[in-house]
PDB file of C-alpha atoms in Angstrom:
ATOM      1  CA  MET A   1       3.737 -13.416  15.209  1.00 68.00           C
ATOM      2  CA  SER A   2       5.735 -10.503  13.764  1.00 91.00           C
ATOM      3  CA  LEU A   3       2.671  -9.084  11.996  1.00 94.00           C
ATOM      4  CA  ARG A   4      -0.551  -8.134  13.751  1.00 96.00           C
ATOM      5  CA  LEU A   5      -4.019  -7.481  12.359  1.00 97.00           C
ATOM      6  CA  GLN A   6      -6.428  -5.352  14.376  1.00 96.00           C
ATOM      7  CA  ARG A   7     -10.005  -4.539  13.425  1.00 95.00           C
ATOM      8  CA  GLU A   8     -11.020  -1.009  14.363  1.00 91.00           C
ATOM      9  CA  GLU A   9     -14.506   0.502  14.426  1.00 90.00           C
ATOM     10  CA  GLY A  10     -16.111   1.585  11.187  1.00 92.00           C
ATOM     11  CA  GLY A  11     -14.503  -0.996   8.925  1.00 95.00           C
ATOM     12  CA  ILE A  12     -10.902   0.148   9.469  1.00 97.00           C
ATOM     13  CA  ALA A  13      -8.170  -2.492   9.637  1.00 98.00           C
ATOM     14  CA  LEU A  14      -4.676  -1.900  11.034  1.00 98.00           C
ATOM     15  CA  VAL A  15      -1.830  -4.177   9.929  1.00 98.00           C
ATOM     16  CA  THR A  16       1.249  -3.673  12.116  1.00 98.00           C
ATOM     17  CA  MET A  17       4.734  -4.953  11.296  1.00 97.00           C
ATOM     18  CA  ASP A  18       5.962  -5.919  14.746  1.00 96.00           C
ATOM     19  CA  ARG A  19       9.627  -6.865  14.836  1.00 95.00           C
ATOM     20  CA  PRO A  20      11.077  -3.722  16.414  1.00 94.00           C
ATOM     21  CA  ALA A  21      14.459  -5.226  17.342  1.00 94.00           C
ATOM     22  CA  LYS A  22      15.130  -5.568  13.585  1.00 94.00           C
ATOM     23  CA  ARG A  23      13.343  -2.346  12.593  1.00 95.00           C
ATOM     24  CA  ASN A  24      10.561  -4.604  11.290  1.00 96.00           C
ATOM     25  CA  ALA A  25      12.797  -6.218   8.661  1.00 93.00           C
ATOM     26  CA  PHE A  26      10.842  -8.945   6.888  1.00 93.00           C
ATOM     27  CA  THR A  27      11.362 -12.680   7.095  1.00 93.00           C
ATOM     28  CA  LEU A  28       9.687 -15.167   4.740  1.00 92.00           C
ATOM     29  CA  GLU A  29       7.154 -15.888   7.477  1.00 93.00           C
ATOM     30  CA  MET A  30       6.280 -12.179   7.652  1.00 94.00           C
ATOM     31  CA  TYR A  31       5.754 -12.026   3.892  1.00 95.00           C
ATOM     32  CA  GLN A  32       3.421 -15.023   4.183  1.00 95.00           C
ATOM     33  CA  ALA A  33       1.510 -13.352   7.026  1.00 96.00           C
ATOM     34  CA  LEU A  34       1.231 -10.110   5.050  1.00 97.00           C
ATOM     35  CA  GLY A  35      -0.204 -11.992   2.097  1.00 97.00           C
ATOM     36  CA  ASP A  36      -2.626 -13.913   4.311  1.00 97.00           C
ATOM     37  CA  PHE A  37      -3.863 -10.761   6.036  1.00 97.00           C
ATOM     38  CA  PHE A  38      -4.446  -8.871   2.806  1.00 97.00           C
ATOM     39  CA  SER A  39      -6.208 -11.843   1.218  1.00 97.00           C
ATOM     40  CA  GLU A  40      -8.531 -11.928   4.223  1.00 97.00           C
ATOM     41  CA  LEU A  41      -9.141  -8.178   4.146  1.00 98.00           C
ATOM     42  CA  ASP A  42      -9.625  -8.001   0.387  1.00 97.00           C
ATOM     43  CA  ALA A  43     -12.419 -10.586   0.559  1.00 97.00           C
ATOM     44  CA  ASP A  44     -14.227  -8.779   3.385  1.00 96.00           C
ATOM     45  CA  ASP A  45     -16.955  -6.391   2.210  1.00 95.00           C
ATOM     46  CA  SER A  46     -17.126  -4.787   5.661  1.00 95.00           C
ATOM     47  CA  VAL A  47     -13.611  -3.355   5.290  1.00 97.00           C
ATOM     48  CA  ARG A  48     -13.477   0.316   4.311  1.00 97.00           C
ATOM     49  CA  CYS A  49      -9.767   1.146   4.634  1.00 98.00           C
ATOM     50  CA  VAL A  50      -6.518  -0.579   5.655  1.00 98.00           C
ATOM     51  CA  VAL A  51      -3.627   1.131   7.466  1.00 98.00           C
ATOM     52  CA  LEU A  52      -0.127  -0.391   7.292  1.00 98.00           C
ATOM     53  CA  ALA A  53       2.249   0.671  10.082  1.00 98.00           C
ATOM     54  CA  GLY A  54       5.358  -0.438  11.920  1.00 97.00           C
ATOM     55  CA  ALA A  55       6.016  -0.965  15.636  1.00 96.00           C
ATOM     56  CA  GLY A  56       8.834   0.520  17.688  1.00 96.00           C
ATOM     57  CA  GLY A  57       9.171   3.851  15.905  1.00 96.00           C
ATOM     58  CA  HIS A  58      10.064   2.465  12.466  1.00 97.00           C
ATOM     59  CA  PHE A  59       8.081   1.480   9.375  1.00 98.00           C
ATOM     60  CA  CYS A  60      10.230  -1.248   7.797  1.00 97.00           C
ATOM     61  CA  ALA A  61      13.902  -1.846   6.989  1.00 95.00           C
ATOM     62  CA  GLY A  62      13.058  -4.162   4.074  1.00 91.00           C
ATOM     63  CA  SER A  63      13.968  -7.840   3.893  1.00 88.00           C
ATOM     64  CA  ASP A  64      16.182  -9.229   6.649  1.00 82.00           C
ATOM     65  CA  ILE A  65      19.673  -9.561   5.173  1.00 78.00           C
ATOM     66  CA  GLY A  66      20.454 -12.096   7.888  1.00 70.00           C
ATOM     67  CA  ASP A  67      18.197 -14.559   6.076  1.00 67.00           C
ATOM     68  CA  PHE A  68      19.950 -14.203   2.715  1.00 64.00           C
ATOM     69  CA  ASP A  69      22.430 -17.038   3.283  1.00 63.00           C
ATOM     70  CA  SER A  70      19.580 -19.528   3.595  1.00 63.00           C
ATOM     71  CA  ASN A  71      17.161 -18.257   0.944  1.00 67.00           C
ATOM     72  CA  ARG A  72      18.994 -15.988  -1.533  1.00 67.00           C
ATOM     73  CA  ASP A  73      22.404 -17.600  -1.835  1.00 71.00           C
ATOM     74  CA  ASP A  74      22.390 -18.118  -5.610  1.00 80.00           C
ATOM     75  CA  VAL A  75      20.520 -17.090  -8.758  1.00 86.00           C
ATOM     76  CA  ALA A  76      17.876 -19.814  -8.575  1.00 87.00           C
ATOM     77  CA  GLN A  77      17.144 -19.176  -4.902  1.00 85.00           C
ATOM     78  CA  ALA A  78      16.938 -15.424  -5.486  1.00 81.00           C
ATOM     79  CA  ARG A  79      14.427 -15.912  -8.312  1.00 88.00           C
ATOM     80  CA  ASP A  80      12.264 -18.203  -6.172  1.00 87.00           C
ATOM     81  CA  TYR A  81      12.476 -15.756  -3.268  1.00 86.00           C
ATOM     82  CA  ALA A  82      11.334 -12.871  -5.470  1.00 87.00           C
ATOM     83  CA  ASP A  83       8.476 -14.880  -6.961  1.00 92.00           C
ATOM     84  CA  PHE A  84       7.218 -15.786  -3.501  1.00 92.00           C
ATOM     85  CA  THR A  85       7.627 -12.408  -1.805  1.00 92.00           C
ATOM     86  CA  LEU A  86       6.128 -10.489  -4.733  1.00 94.00           C
ATOM     87  CA  SER A  87       3.164 -12.852  -4.798  1.00 95.00           C
ATOM     88  CA  MET A  88       2.572 -11.815  -1.175  1.00 95.00           C
ATOM     89  CA  THR A  89       3.079  -8.055  -1.600  1.00 96.00           C
ATOM     90  CA  ASP A  90       0.862  -8.181  -4.705  1.00 96.00           C
ATOM     91  CA  ARG A  91      -2.018  -8.843  -2.325  1.00 97.00           C
ATOM     92  CA  LEU A  92      -1.331  -5.421  -0.803  1.00 97.00           C
ATOM     93  CA  LYS A  93      -0.863  -3.893  -4.246  1.00 97.00           C
ATOM     94  CA  PHE A  94      -4.151  -5.241  -5.599  1.00 96.00           C
ATOM     95  CA  CYS A  95      -6.210  -4.826  -2.436  1.00 97.00           C
ATOM     96  CA  ARG A  96      -9.566  -3.404  -3.565  1.00 96.00           C
ATOM     97  CA  HIS A  97      -9.935  -1.292  -0.409  1.00 97.00           C
ATOM     98  CA  PRO A  98      -8.037   2.004   0.045  1.00 98.00           C
ATOM     99  CA  THR A  99      -4.689   1.560   1.807  1.00 98.00           C
ATOM    100  CA  ILE A 100      -2.589   3.994   3.834  1.00 98.00           C
ATOM    101  CA  ALA A 101       1.062   3.663   4.922  1.00 98.00           C
ATOM    102  CA  ALA A 102       1.799   5.319   8.285  1.00 98.00           C
ATOM    103  CA  ILE A 103       5.556   5.899   8.171  1.00 98.00           C
ATOM    104  CA  GLU A 104       7.807   6.655  11.148  1.00 97.00           C
ATOM    105  CA  GLY A 105      11.576   6.208  11.273  1.00 97.00           C
ATOM    106  CA  VAL A 106      13.193   3.895   8.736  1.00 97.00           C
ATOM    107  CA  CYS A 107      11.397   3.164   5.452  1.00 98.00           C
ATOM    108  CA  VAL A 108      14.071   1.661   3.218  1.00 97.00           C
ATOM    109  CA  GLY A 109      14.599  -1.117   0.697  1.00 95.00           C
ATOM    110  CA  GLY A 110      11.600  -3.409   0.530  1.00 94.00           C
ATOM    111  CA  GLY A 111       9.932  -1.261   3.176  1.00 96.00           C
ATOM    112  CA  LEU A 112       9.937   1.698   0.809  1.00 97.00           C
ATOM    113  CA  GLU A 113       8.613  -0.555  -1.938  1.00 97.00           C
ATOM    114  CA  MET A 114       5.729  -1.714   0.265  1.00 97.00           C
ATOM    115  CA  ALA A 115       4.910   1.870   1.184  1.00 98.00           C
ATOM    116  CA  ALA A 116       4.841   2.721  -2.533  1.00 97.00           C
ATOM    117  CA  LEU A 117       2.165   0.045  -3.032  1.00 97.00           C
ATOM    118  CA  CYS A 118      -0.206   1.893  -0.681  1.00 98.00           C
ATOM    119  CA  ASP A 119      -2.644   4.498  -1.993  1.00 97.00           C
ATOM    120  CA  LEU A 120      -1.657   7.171   0.546  1.00 98.00           C
ATOM    121  CA  ARG A 121       1.696   7.503   2.290  1.00 98.00           C
ATOM    122  CA  LEU A 122       1.900   9.674   5.411  1.00 98.00           C
ATOM    123  CA  GLY A 123       5.430  10.242   6.669  1.00 98.00           C
ATOM    124  CA  ALA A 124       6.493  11.718   9.988  1.00 97.00           C
ATOM    125  CA  ALA A 125       9.184  14.320  10.464  1.00 97.00           C
ATOM    126  CA  GLY A 126      12.458  12.481  10.968  1.00 95.00           C
ATOM    127  CA  SER A 127      11.452   9.508   8.808  1.00 98.00           C
ATOM    128  CA  ARG A 128      14.125   8.215   6.426  1.00 97.00           C
ATOM    129  CA  TYR A 129      13.909   6.752   2.932  1.00 98.00           C
ATOM    130  CA  GLY A 130      16.116   5.024   0.376  1.00 97.00           C
ATOM    131  CA  ILE A 131      16.996   1.786  -1.417  1.00 96.00           C
ATOM    132  CA  PRO A 132      20.754   1.408  -0.804  1.00 93.00           C
ATOM    133  CA  ILE A 133      21.065  -2.115  -2.195  1.00 90.00           C
ATOM    134  CA  ASN A 134      23.956  -1.233  -4.507  1.00 90.00           C
ATOM    135  CA  ARG A 135      26.061  -1.268  -1.325  1.00 90.00           C
ATOM    136  CA  ILE A 136      25.768  -5.055  -1.362  1.00 86.00           C
ATOM    137  CA  ALA A 137      25.719  -5.446  -5.176  1.00 87.00           C
ATOM    138  CA  MET A 138      22.022  -6.279  -5.445  1.00 86.00           C
ATOM    139  CA  THR A 139      19.470  -5.202  -8.046  1.00 88.00           C
ATOM    140  CA  VAL A 140      15.729  -4.594  -7.910  1.00 90.00           C
ATOM    141  CA  ASP A 141      13.389  -6.928  -9.798  1.00 90.00           C
ATOM    142  CA  HIS A 142      11.760  -5.450 -12.924  1.00 92.00           C
ATOM    143  CA  ARG A 143       8.330  -6.003 -11.391  1.00 92.00           C
ATOM    144  CA  GLU A 144       9.266  -3.916  -8.361  1.00 94.00           C
ATOM    145  CA  LEU A 145      10.742  -1.196 -10.571  1.00 95.00           C
ATOM    146  CA  VAL A 146       7.440  -0.825 -12.416  1.00 94.00           C
ATOM    147  CA  ASP A 147       5.683  -0.060  -9.121  1.00 94.00           C
ATOM    148  CA  LEU A 148       8.291   2.522  -8.085  1.00 96.00           C
ATOM    149  CA  ILE A 149       8.279   4.196 -11.489  1.00 96.00           C
ATOM    150  CA  GLU A 150       4.493   4.537 -11.394  1.00 94.00           C
ATOM    151  CA  VAL A 151       4.763   6.464  -8.122  1.00 95.00           C
ATOM    152  CA  ILE A 152       7.861   8.649  -8.581  1.00 96.00           C
ATOM    153  CA  GLY A 153       8.875   8.317 -12.253  1.00 95.00           C
ATOM    154  CA  HIS A 154      11.899   6.935 -14.071  1.00 96.00           C
ATOM    155  CA  ARG A 155      14.403   9.643 -13.142  1.00 96.00           C
ATOM    156  CA  ALA A 156      13.702   9.709  -9.407  1.00 96.00           C
ATOM    157  CA  THR A 157      13.733   5.895  -9.270  1.00 97.00           C
ATOM    158  CA  LEU A 158      17.118   5.746 -10.990  1.00 96.00           C
ATOM    159  CA  GLU A 159      18.493   8.508  -8.761  1.00 96.00           C
ATOM    160  CA  ILE A 160      17.464   6.628  -5.609  1.00 96.00           C
ATOM    161  CA  LEU A 161      19.017   3.396  -6.859  1.00 96.00           C
ATOM    162  CA  VAL A 162      22.339   4.637  -8.229  1.00 96.00           C
ATOM    163  CA  GLU A 163      23.082   7.037  -5.369  1.00 94.00           C
ATOM    164  CA  GLY A 164      21.986   4.620  -2.668  1.00 93.00           C
ATOM    165  CA  ARG A 165      21.444   7.655  -0.476  1.00 95.00           C
ATOM    166  CA  ILE A 166      19.163   7.911   2.554  1.00 97.00           C
ATOM    167  CA  PHE A 167      16.990  11.033   2.482  1.00 97.00           C
ATOM    168  CA  GLY A 168      14.353  12.726   4.613  1.00 97.00           C
ATOM    169  CA  PRO A 169      10.613  13.304   4.343  1.00 97.00           C
ATOM    170  CA  GLU A 170      10.856  16.701   2.648  1.00 97.00           C
ATOM    171  CA  GLU A 171      12.702  15.171  -0.285  1.00 97.00           C
ATOM    172  CA  ALA A 172      10.349  12.188  -0.282  1.00 97.00           C
ATOM    173  CA  LEU A 173       7.411  14.600  -0.534  1.00 98.00           C
ATOM    174  CA  ALA A 174       9.066  16.503  -3.388  1.00 97.00           C
ATOM    175  CA  LYS A 175       9.664  13.241  -5.262  1.00 97.00           C
ATOM    176  CA  GLY A 176       6.002  12.282  -4.922  1.00 96.00           C
ATOM    177  CA  LEU A 177       6.749   9.378  -2.605  1.00 97.00           C
ATOM    178  CA  LEU A 178       4.861  10.930   0.336  1.00 98.00           C
ATOM    179  CA  THR A 179       1.331  12.284   0.355  1.00 97.00           C
ATOM    180  CA  ARG A 180       2.085  14.600   3.274  1.00 96.00           C
ATOM    181  CA  ILE A 181       4.404  15.084   6.263  1.00 97.00           C
ATOM    182  CA  LEU A 182       3.241  14.919   9.883  1.00 96.00           C
ATOM    183  CA  PRO A 183       4.966  15.856  13.144  1.00 96.00           C
ATOM    184  CA  GLU A 184       7.266  13.194  14.531  1.00 94.00           C
ATOM    185  CA  GLY A 185       5.231  10.442  16.138  1.00 94.00           C
ATOM    186  CA  GLY A 186       2.059  11.591  14.411  1.00 95.00           C
ATOM    187  CA  ALA A 187       1.900   9.409  11.309  1.00 97.00           C
ATOM    188  CA  LEU A 188      -0.303   6.647  12.724  1.00 97.00           C
ATOM    189  CA  ASP A 189      -2.842   9.019  14.279  1.00 96.00           C
ATOM    190  CA  ALA A 190      -3.035  10.945  10.996  1.00 97.00           C
ATOM    191  CA  ALA A 191      -3.395   7.712   9.021  1.00 97.00           C
ATOM    192  CA  LEU A 192      -6.225   6.507  11.247  1.00 97.00           C
ATOM    193  CA  GLU A 193      -7.915   9.901  10.960  1.00 97.00           C
ATOM    194  CA  ALA A 194      -7.645   9.698   7.162  1.00 97.00           C
ATOM    195  CA  ALA A 195      -8.961   6.124   7.309  1.00 97.00           C
ATOM    196  CA  ARG A 196     -11.999   7.315   9.266  1.00 96.00           C
ATOM    197  CA  ARG A 197     -12.694   9.961   6.625  1.00 96.00           C
ATOM    198  CA  ILE A 198     -12.426   7.339   3.896  1.00 96.00           C
ATOM    199  CA  ALA A 199     -14.585   4.897   5.868  1.00 95.00           C
ATOM    200  CA  GLY A 200     -17.342   7.513   6.021  1.00 92.00           C
ATOM    201  CA  THR A 201     -17.596   7.665   2.231  1.00 92.00           C
ATOM    202  CA  ALA A 202     -19.103   5.206  -0.237  1.00 88.00           C
ATOM    203  CA  PRO A 203     -16.984   2.020  -0.303  1.00 91.00           C
ATOM    204  CA  LEU A 204     -18.166   1.038  -3.776  1.00 91.00           C
ATOM    205  CA  SER A 205     -16.999   4.380  -5.163  1.00 92.00           C
ATOM    206  CA  ASN A 206     -13.574   3.986  -3.592  1.00 93.00           C
ATOM    207  CA  ARG A 207     -13.141   0.405  -4.801  1.00 93.00           C
ATOM    208  CA  LEU A 208     -14.248   1.255  -8.325  1.00 92.00           C
ATOM    209  CA  HIS A 209     -11.971   4.295  -8.549  1.00 93.00           C
ATOM    210  CA  LYS A 210      -9.009   2.098  -7.536  1.00 94.00           C
ATOM    211  CA  LYS A 211     -10.035  -0.411 -10.195  1.00 92.00           C
ATOM    212  CA  PHE A 212     -10.498   2.233 -12.908  1.00 92.00           C
ATOM    213  CA  ILE A 213      -7.173   3.960 -12.252  1.00 92.00           C
ATOM    214  CA  ARG A 214      -5.307   0.655 -12.258  1.00 92.00           C
ATOM    215  CA  ARG A 215      -6.985  -0.280 -15.540  1.00 90.00           C
ATOM    216  CA  LEU A 216      -6.029   3.034 -17.156  1.00 91.00           C
ATOM    217  CA  ARG A 217      -2.363   2.190 -16.644  1.00 88.00           C
ATOM    218  CA  ASP A 218      -2.920  -0.394 -19.378  1.00 87.00           C
ATOM    219  CA  PRO A 219      -2.725   1.304 -22.808  1.00 90.00           C
ATOM    220  CA  ALA A 220      -5.253  -1.117 -24.317  1.00 93.00           C
ATOM    221  CA  PRO A 221      -8.514   0.632 -25.311  1.00 93.00           C
ATOM    222  CA  LEU A 222     -11.396   0.305 -22.866  1.00 93.00           C
ATOM    223  CA  THR A 223     -14.150  -2.086 -23.839  1.00 94.00           C
ATOM    224  CA  GLU A 224     -17.769  -0.960 -23.955  1.00 92.00           C
ATOM    225  CA  ALA A 225     -18.469  -3.003 -20.814  1.00 91.00           C
ATOM    226  CA  GLU A 226     -15.599  -1.280 -18.993  1.00 88.00           C
ATOM    227  CA  ARG A 227     -16.897   2.148 -19.995  1.00 92.00           C
ATOM    228  CA  ASP A 228     -20.401   1.232 -18.839  1.00 89.00           C
ATOM    229  CA  GLU A 229     -19.066   0.214 -15.427  1.00 89.00           C
ATOM    230  CA  ALA A 230     -18.472   3.895 -14.656  1.00 90.00           C
ATOM    231  CA  TYR A 231     -22.261   4.362 -14.571  1.00 90.00           C
ATOM    232  CA  ALA A 232     -23.141   1.246 -12.580  1.00 87.00           C
ATOM    233  CA  CYS A 233     -23.016   3.319  -9.385  1.00 86.00           C
ATOM    234  CA  PHE A 234     -26.320   4.957 -10.342  1.00 87.00           C
ATOM    235  CA  GLY A 235     -28.047   1.616  -9.848  1.00 84.00           C
ATOM    236  CA  THR A 236     -26.713   0.998  -6.341  1.00 88.00           C
ATOM    237  CA  GLU A 237     -28.374   1.294  -2.973  1.00 82.00           C
ATOM    238  CA  ASP A 238     -25.476   3.464  -1.788  1.00 82.00           C
ATOM    239  CA  TYR A 239     -26.196   6.033  -4.502  1.00 80.00           C
ATOM    240  CA  ARG A 240     -29.801   6.302  -3.337  1.00 87.00           C
ATOM    241  CA  ILE A 241     -28.653   6.575   0.283  1.00 81.00           C
ATOM    242  CA  GLY A 242     -26.040   9.211  -0.544  1.00 76.00           C
ATOM    243  CA  ARG A 243     -28.366  11.304  -2.680  1.00 82.00           C
ATOM    244  CA  ALA A 244     -31.158  11.258  -0.098  1.00 81.00           C
ATOM    245  CA  ALA A 245     -28.772  12.119   2.745  1.00 77.00           C
ATOM    246  CA  PHE A 246     -27.308  15.001   0.732  1.00 81.00           C
ATOM    247  CA  LEU A 247     -30.754  16.489   0.151  1.00 81.00           C
ATOM    248  CA  ARG A 248     -31.579  16.135   3.853  1.00 86.00           C
ATOM    249  CA  LYS A 249     -28.154  17.504   4.806  1.00 81.00           C
ATOM    250  CA  GLU A 250     -27.464  14.368   6.818  1.00 76.00           C
ATOM    251  CA  ARG A 251     -24.472  12.061   7.015  1.00 83.00           C
ATOM    252  CA  PRO A 252     -25.100   8.998   4.816  1.00 81.00           C
ATOM    253  CA  GLY A 253     -24.919   5.489   6.238  1.00 80.00           C
ATOM    254  CA  PHE A 254     -23.499   3.582   3.296  1.00 83.00           C
ATOM    255  CA  VAL A 255     -24.046  -0.172   3.181  1.00 80.00           C
ATOM    256  CA  GLY A 256     -21.691  -1.160   0.354  1.00 77.00           C
ATOM    257  CA  ARG A 257     -24.383  -2.288  -2.062  1.00 82.00           C
TER     258      ARG A 257
END
């Protein structure tokens, strides 16, 4: 399989895109596997953080253009393809656990879009970014544009699309696409280190903060029940564990309840 799922200690999961000969460019089968993995992880209360990485020195070159003749050859096929692939990447987007993209080498097209769906994005020196699809007269789906705009804004999104230029990690950091830059070859180690830090904190807090921030993107007023949810943590076992450990100056052993 061109995607691998590994379970690490402490509730950390590593999803690796493993098609190095194609710079991990996605096939329909890989999109299906991505969706299946993230459905499995999302339902698992033992998971604390998920790292998404690529094999062979690259993150992801997007969708495999070699497959376009068979599945994106006309308007109807392209619409069906988008509906399917976005239904799979939505499982990454809406994963309730914190997610980290560990980026080496190429991170372009749909690969950049997948990285943008992660909560943290750690890019190595020498990594490369862009969405040069205007070179083959393609456009990005409105649903994908919303996700990019939320991360880097309208102007930077338009700049990336109309120039079709490939740029480095320093510019990606300045645009808000990257969380931080690591030495070349160091993105995965840094991502796993960050995942361990996250895994040592209260999982309910992390899941609720993801939920709250996503909800606040919706301009509709919060309901009373939604406002009250911000205080539900005070009734959890983890709050009692965390408070007691703090007073004893010990490391808390959160249980996710």
